[in-house]
Amino acid sequence: MALSAEERFDLIRDNLGEILNPELIESILAEGRNPRVYWGTATTGRPHSGYFVAAIKIAQLLASGCEVVILLADVHAFLDSMKAPLELVENRVKYYEKIITAVLEAVGVSTEKLEFVLGSSYQRSSDYVMDVYRLAAMTSEHDCRKAGAEIVKQSTNAPMSGLLYPILQVLDEEYLKVDAELGGLDQRKLFTAATEWLPKLGYRKRAHLITPMVAGLSGGKMSSSIEDSKIDLLDPPEIVAKKIRKSEAVPRVVENNGIIAMVEFVLLPAAALAGKKEFRVARRDNEPLIYTNIQQLKDDYTNDVLTPQDLKPAAAEALTRLMAPIHKAYADSPEWQEITLKAYPPPVVQKKEKKVKDRGSRFPGANKEKDIPERPKA
């Protein structure tokens, strides 16, 4: 049975923190058309468990009839303080396509319905480059810095590439011919800039679908560049359990609690996509706790019915199950394993050469005959 325009819109906005310009989506649905949406990711550090948030949303977008484009932003990766040096970009793009495909398949998304686009495939065209120049001429340094404040590495003497980053992302909406862009709350300033900047070039403004930010294991933002904040999608079960066990989870406090955020934005929605929305917590001396919505879990956690000691192993077990198909796909693909070594080569550890100390001839135990030079003969 086909969904109504209202039902399709409800599915599109489900689990989002906010939609900018929602009327644009509603008008497309009212016309009976399929909105075209893109989600982009810069091919820098290794993707982490937070990528499940976008994957789950992409699954819902496809279920609502949207066309979905995934942008592998290789040029953006280089522009953001060279997080991906040019000699590594090509293999990092291949790594990202492999792991994003595996993440989507792990939550039940058919990748046959997706379109993968490489940023450099169009970002070096003469029309695109000319639009970069045009927009750069219309945009101040202050506005570019503000737009990229949450997504581009900031420093006191930042390279010009960081200021170009927001301009490229804004133009991507036009060149990918989309109606909306999907992204996290950390991109909100850039999304509002896109709404203002694109009409200056004569292009239409787009809608923006904003997912909530998932707190990291250390309480702040989950980031590829902050090792203690994330779980790598290829971390083995024992490492997943260890990282979650060491994570910050203050009893009775749900704010900035990375484990509760994981249940809310990853584990429960993934279970719903699999057909049974529940999160089960085993307890040693009591009946298990079964949660079908996050408010139940938050209430129990606040009232100390659910403790960190019970929550953490349950989250580790559920996340390990969710990541199992990704691990299998990696283990079954020698090609992917080879790409990984080229994309993220292990650091070269230089051995320190032992310096031979010249301790002279007066230290205890010195060979006097050997170490004391002969006196010249008279």
Coordinates of C-alpha atoms in Angstrom, one line a residue:
M1 CA 0.0 0.0 0.0
A2 CA 1.4 3.3 -1.1
L3 CA 2.1 5.9 1.6
S4 CA 0.3 9.3 1.5
A5 CA 2.2 12.5 1.2
E6 CA 1.7 13.1 4.9
E7 CA 2.9 9.7 5.9
R8 CA 6.0 10.1 3.7
F9 CA 6.8 13.4 5.4
D10 CA 6.4 11.9 8.8
L11 CA 8.9 9.2 7.9
I12 CA 11.3 11.8 6.5
R13 CA 11.2 13.9 9.7
D14 CA 11.3 10.9 12.1
N15 CA 14.3 11.0 14.5
L16 CA 15.5 14.3 13.2
G17 CA 16.5 17.2 15.4
E18 CA 15.2 19.8 13.0
I19 CA 14.3 20.5 9.4
L20 CA 15.2 23.8 7.8
N21 CA 12.7 25.0 5.1
P22 CA 10.4 21.9 5.6
E23 CA 7.8 23.5 3.2
L24 CA 10.1 22.7 0.3
I25 CA 9.9 19.0 1.0
E26 CA 6.1 19.2 1.7
S27 CA 5.5 20.9 -1.7
I28 CA 7.5 18.2 -3.6
L29 CA 5.5 15.4 -1.8
A30 CA 2.2 17.2 -2.5
E31 CA 3.1 17.1 -6.2
G32 CA 3.6 13.4 -6.0
R33 CA 7.4 13.6 -6.7
N34 CA 10.3 12.0 -4.9
P35 CA 12.6 14.4 -3.1
R36 CA 16.3 14.0 -4.0
V37 CA 18.5 14.1 -0.9
Y38 CA 22.2 14.0 -0.5
W39 CA 24.5 13.0 2.5
G40 CA 28.1 13.8 2.2
T41 CA 31.2 12.7 4.2
A42 CA 34.7 13.9 3.9
T43 CA 37.1 10.9 3.5
T44 CA 39.4 11.6 6.4
G45 CA 39.7 9.4 9.5
R46 CA 38.2 5.9 9.8
P47 CA 34.4 6.0 10.2
H48 CA 33.0 5.2 13.7
S49 CA 29.7 3.9 15.2
G50 CA 28.2 7.3 14.9
Y51 CA 27.8 6.7 11.1
F52 CA 24.9 4.4 12.0
V53 CA 22.8 7.5 12.7
A54 CA 23.1 8.6 9.1
A55 CA 22.6 5.1 7.8
I56 CA 19.4 4.6 9.7
K57 CA 18.1 8.0 8.5
I58 CA 19.0 7.0 4.9
A59 CA 17.0 3.8 5.3
Q60 CA 14.0 5.9 6.4
L61 CA 14.5 8.3 3.4
L62 CA 14.5 5.4 1.0
A63 CA 11.4 3.9 2.6
S64 CA 9.6 7.2 2.1
G65 CA 10.5 7.1 -1.6
C66 CA 13.3 9.6 -1.6
E67 CA 16.2 9.4 -4.0
V68 CA 19.4 9.3 -2.0
V69 CA 22.9 10.4 -3.2
I70 CA 26.0 9.7 -1.1
L71 CA 28.9 12.1 -1.7
L72 CA 32.4 10.9 -1.0
A73 CA 34.0 14.3 -0.5
D74 CA 37.6 13.7 -1.4
V75 CA 38.4 17.3 -2.2
H76 CA 36.8 18.4 1.1
A77 CA 39.0 15.9 3.0
F78 CA 42.1 17.6 1.5
L79 CA 40.9 21.1 2.2
D80 CA 40.2 20.5 5.9
S81 CA 43.8 21.1 7.1
M82 CA 45.0 18.2 4.9
K83 CA 43.3 15.6 7.1
A84 CA 43.7 13.3 4.1
P85 CA 47.0 13.9 2.2
L86 CA 46.7 13.7 -1.6
E87 CA 48.7 10.4 -1.7
L88 CA 46.2 8.7 0.6
V89 CA 42.9 10.2 -0.7
E90 CA 42.3 7.7 -3.5
N91 CA 42.5 4.7 -1.2
R92 CA 40.6 6.4 1.6
V93 CA 37.7 7.0 -0.9
K94 CA 37.7 3.2 -1.7
Y95 CA 37.8 2.4 2.1
Y96 CA 34.8 4.8 2.8
E97 CA 32.7 3.3 -0.1
K98 CA 33.4 -0.2 1.3
I99 CA 32.6 0.5 4.9
I100 CA 29.6 2.8 4.2
T101 CA 28.1 0.1 2.0
A102 CA 28.6 -2.4 4.8
V103 CA 27.1 -0.1 7.4
L104 CA 24.0 0.5 5.3
E105 CA 23.6 -3.2 4.6
A106 CA 23.9 -3.9 8.3
V107 CA 20.7 -1.9 9.0
G108 CA 18.9 -3.4 6.0
V109 CA 19.5 -0.8 3.3
S110 CA 19.7 -2.0 -0.3
T111 CA 22.6 -0.2 -1.8
E112 CA 21.2 -0.8 -5.3
K113 CA 18.9 2.2 -4.6
L114 CA 21.8 4.5 -3.7
E115 CA 24.0 6.7 -5.9
F116 CA 27.6 7.1 -4.9
V117 CA 29.3 10.3 -6.3
L118 CA 33.0 11.2 -5.9
G119 CA 33.4 14.9 -5.2
S120 CA 36.4 15.4 -7.6
S121 CA 34.3 14.0 -10.4
Y122 CA 32.6 17.4 -10.8
Q123 CA 34.3 19.8 -8.4
R124 CA 37.2 20.3 -10.9
S125 CA 34.9 21.3 -13.8
S126 CA 35.1 24.8 -15.2
D127 CA 31.6 25.7 -14.3
Y128 CA 32.0 24.5 -10.7
V129 CA 35.3 26.3 -10.3
M130 CA 33.9 29.5 -11.7
D131 CA 31.0 29.3 -9.2
V132 CA 33.6 28.9 -6.4
Y133 CA 35.2 32.2 -7.6
R134 CA 31.9 33.9 -7.9
L135 CA 30.7 32.9 -4.4
A136 CA 34.1 33.7 -2.9
A137 CA 33.8 37.2 -4.3
M138 CA 30.4 37.6 -2.6
T139 CA 31.3 36.1 0.8
S140 CA 33.4 37.6 3.6
E141 CA 36.1 35.8 5.5
H142 CA 34.0 36.2 8.7
D143 CA 31.0 34.5 7.1
C144 CA 33.1 31.6 5.7
R145 CA 34.8 31.1 9.1
K146 CA 31.4 31.2 10.9
A147 CA 29.8 28.7 8.5
G148 CA 32.6 26.2 8.9
A149 CA 33.2 26.8 12.6
E150 CA 31.9 23.4 13.8
I151 CA 33.1 21.2 10.9
V152 CA 36.5 22.6 9.8
K153 CA 39.6 22.6 12.0
Q154 CA 40.0 26.1 13.4
S155 CA 43.3 27.8 14.2
T156 CA 44.7 31.3 14.7
N157 CA 46.5 31.2 11.3
A158 CA 44.3 28.8 9.4
P159 CA 45.1 28.0 5.8
M160 CA 42.8 29.5 3.1
S161 CA 41.6 26.0 2.2
G162 CA 39.5 25.9 5.4
L163 CA 37.6 29.0 4.2
L164 CA 36.9 27.4 0.8
Y165 CA 35.4 24.3 2.4
P166 CA 32.0 25.8 3.2
I167 CA 31.8 27.4 -0.3
L168 CA 32.3 23.9 -1.9
Q169 CA 29.7 22.3 0.3
V170 CA 27.1 24.9 -0.4
L171 CA 27.7 24.5 -4.2
D172 CA 27.4 20.7 -3.9
E173 CA 23.7 21.1 -3.4
E174 CA 23.3 22.8 -6.8
Y175 CA 25.7 20.5 -8.7
L176 CA 24.2 17.3 -7.3
K177 CA 20.7 18.6 -8.3
V178 CA 19.2 17.8 -4.9
D179 CA 16.2 19.1 -3.0
A180 CA 17.6 18.6 0.4
E181 CA 20.8 17.8 2.3
L182 CA 21.1 15.5 5.3
G183 CA 23.7 16.3 8.0
G184 CA 24.4 16.5 11.7
L185 CA 23.7 19.4 14.1
D186 CA 27.3 20.5 13.8
Q187 CA 26.6 21.6 10.2
R188 CA 23.6 23.8 11.0
K189 CA 25.6 27.1 10.5
L190 CA 26.7 25.9 7.1
F191 CA 23.1 24.9 6.2
T192 CA 21.8 28.4 7.1
A193 CA 24.6 29.9 5.0
A194 CA 23.6 27.7 2.0
T195 CA 20.0 29.1 2.3
E196 CA 21.4 32.6 2.1
W197 CA 24.3 32.1 -0.4
L198 CA 22.8 30.0 -3.2
P199 CA 20.1 32.6 -4.2
K200 CA 23.0 35.1 -4.7
L201 CA 24.1 33.0 -7.6
G202 CA 20.6 32.6 -8.9
Y203 CA 20.2 29.1 -7.6
R204 CA 17.2 27.9 -5.5
K205 CA 17.5 27.3 -1.8
R206 CA 17.2 23.8 -0.4
A207 CA 15.8 22.1 2.6
H208 CA 18.1 20.7 5.3
L209 CA 17.5 17.6 7.4
I210 CA 19.5 17.8 10.6
T211 CA 20.2 14.7 12.7
P212 CA 21.0 15.1 16.5
M213 CA 24.7 14.8 17.5
V214 CA 25.6 11.6 19.3
A215 CA 27.6 12.1 22.4
G216 CA 31.0 10.3 22.4
L217 CA 32.2 7.8 24.9
S218 CA 34.1 10.6 26.7
G219 CA 30.9 12.8 26.9
G220 CA 31.7 15.3 24.2
K221 CA 31.2 15.0 20.4
M222 CA 32.0 11.7 18.8
S223 CA 34.8 12.3 16.4
S224 CA 37.1 10.3 14.1
S225 CA 40.1 12.4 15.3
I226 CA 39.4 11.8 19.1
E227 CA 40.3 8.2 19.8
D228 CA 38.7 7.9 23.2
S229 CA 35.4 9.3 22.0
K230 CA 34.6 6.7 19.4
I231 CA 34.2 3.0 18.5
D232 CA 35.8 2.1 15.2
L233 CA 33.4 0.1 13.0
L234 CA 36.0 -2.6 12.7
D235 CA 36.9 -2.8 16.4
P236 CA 36.7 -6.4 17.5
P237 CA 34.1 -7.4 20.3
E238 CA 36.7 -7.3 23.1
I239 CA 37.8 -3.8 22.2
V240 CA 34.1 -2.6 21.9
A241 CA 33.5 -4.1 25.4
K242 CA 36.6 -2.5 26.8
K243 CA 35.9 1.0 25.4
I244 CA 32.3 0.9 26.6
R245 CA 33.4 -0.3 30.0
K246 CA 35.8 2.6 30.3
S247 CA 33.4 5.2 29.0
E248 CA 31.9 8.0 31.1
A249 CA 28.4 7.2 32.3
V250 CA 27.6 9.1 35.5
P251 CA 24.8 7.3 37.5
R252 CA 21.4 9.0 37.3
V253 CA 22.7 11.5 34.7
V254 CA 21.4 11.1 31.1
E255 CA 22.8 14.4 29.6
N256 CA 26.0 13.9 27.6
N257 CA 25.9 10.2 28.4
G258 CA 27.4 8.5 25.3
I259 CA 26.0 5.1 26.1
I260 CA 22.4 6.3 26.5
A261 CA 22.9 8.4 23.3
M262 CA 24.0 5.2 21.5
V263 CA 20.9 3.4 22.6
E264 CA 18.7 6.3 21.6
F265 CA 20.1 7.1 18.2
V266 CA 21.6 3.8 17.1
L267 CA 20.6 0.6 18.9
L268 CA 16.8 1.2 19.3
P269 CA 16.3 2.6 15.7
A270 CA 18.3 -0.2 14.2
A271 CA 16.2 -2.8 16.2
A272 CA 13.1 -1.1 14.8
L273 CA 14.4 -1.4 11.2
A274 CA 15.1 -5.1 11.9
G275 CA 11.4 -5.6 12.9
K276 CA 11.6 -5.7 16.7
K277 CA 12.2 -2.4 18.5
E278 CA 13.6 -3.3 21.9
F279 CA 16.7 -3.0 23.9
R280 CA 17.3 -5.7 26.4
V281 CA 19.4 -5.4 29.6
A282 CA 20.3 -8.6 31.4
R283 CA 20.7 -8.4 35.2
R284 CA 22.5 -10.9 37.4
D285 CA 20.0 -11.2 40.3
N286 CA 16.8 -9.8 38.7
E287 CA 14.6 -10.2 35.7
P288 CA 16.0 -8.5 32.5
L289 CA 14.8 -5.0 31.7
I290 CA 13.3 -4.6 28.2
Y291 CA 12.9 -1.1 26.7
T292 CA 10.8 -0.3 23.6
N293 CA 11.3 3.5 23.9
I294 CA 14.1 5.7 25.1
Q295 CA 12.1 7.6 27.7
Q296 CA 11.5 4.4 29.7
L297 CA 15.2 3.8 29.7
K298 CA 16.0 7.4 30.7
D299 CA 13.4 7.3 33.5
D300 CA 14.9 4.1 34.9
Y301 CA 18.4 5.4 34.7
T302 CA 17.5 8.6 36.5
N303 CA 15.8 6.6 39.2
D304 CA 18.8 4.2 39.5
V305 CA 16.7 1.2 38.5
L306 CA 19.1 0.9 35.5
T307 CA 22.7 1.3 36.6
P308 CA 25.8 1.9 34.4
Q309 CA 27.1 -1.5 35.5
D310 CA 24.1 -3.2 33.8
L311 CA 23.7 -0.7 30.9
K312 CA 27.3 -0.9 29.6
P313 CA 27.6 -4.7 28.9
A314 CA 24.1 -4.7 27.3
A315 CA 25.1 -1.8 25.0
A316 CA 28.4 -3.5 24.1
E317 CA 26.5 -6.8 23.3
A318 CA 23.9 -5.0 21.1
L319 CA 26.5 -3.0 19.2
T320 CA 28.7 -6.0 18.6
R321 CA 25.7 -7.8 17.1
L322 CA 24.9 -4.8 14.9
M323 CA 28.6 -4.6 13.7
A324 CA 28.9 -8.3 13.0
P325 CA 27.9 -8.1 9.3
I326 CA 30.5 -5.4 8.8
H327 CA 33.2 -7.5 10.3
K328 CA 32.2 -10.5 8.2
A329 CA 32.2 -8.3 5.0
Y330 CA 35.7 -7.2 5.9
A331 CA 37.0 -10.6 6.7
D332 CA 35.6 -12.0 3.4
S333 CA 37.3 -9.3 1.3
P334 CA 41.1 -9.4 0.8
E335 CA 40.6 -6.4 -1.5
W336 CA 39.2 -4.3 1.4
Q337 CA 41.9 -5.5 3.7
E338 CA 44.6 -4.4 1.2
I339 CA 42.8 -1.0 0.7
T340 CA 42.8 -0.5 4.5
L341 CA 46.6 -0.8 4.7
K342 CA 47.1 1.7 1.9
A343 CA 44.5 4.1 3.2
Y344 CA 45.6 4.0 6.8
P345 CA 49.2 2.7 6.8
P346 CA 50.5 1.8 10.3
P347 CA 52.9 4.5 11.7
V348 CA 56.5 3.8 11.1
V349 CA 58.3 3.4 14.4
Q350 CA 61.9 4.4 14.1
K351 CA 64.3 2.5 16.4
K352 CA 66.5 4.6 18.5
E353 CA 70.2 3.8 18.1
K354 CA 72.0 3.1 21.3
K355 CA 74.7 5.7 21.9
V356 CA 78.0 4.3 23.1
K357 CA 79.1 6.4 26.0
D358 CA 82.7 7.4 26.3
R359 CA 83.2 7.1 30.1
G360 CA 86.9 7.8 30.0
S361 CA 89.5 5.8 31.9
R362 CA 88.6 6.7 35.5
F363 CA 85.3 4.8 36.0
P364 CA 85.4 1.7 38.3
G365 CA 86.4 -1.5 36.5
A366 CA 88.1 0.2 33.6
N367 CA 90.8 -1.8 31.9
K368 CA 93.8 0.3 32.9
E369 CA 96.2 -1.4 30.5
K370 CA 93.8 -1.0 27.6
D371 CA 92.3 2.4 28.4
I372 CA 95.4 4.3 29.6
P373 CA 97.6 5.2 26.7
E374 CA 101.3 4.4 26.9
R375 CA 103.7 7.1 27.9
P376 CA 106.0 8.1 25.1
K377 CA 109.5 6.6 25.5
A378 CA 112.2 9.0 26.4

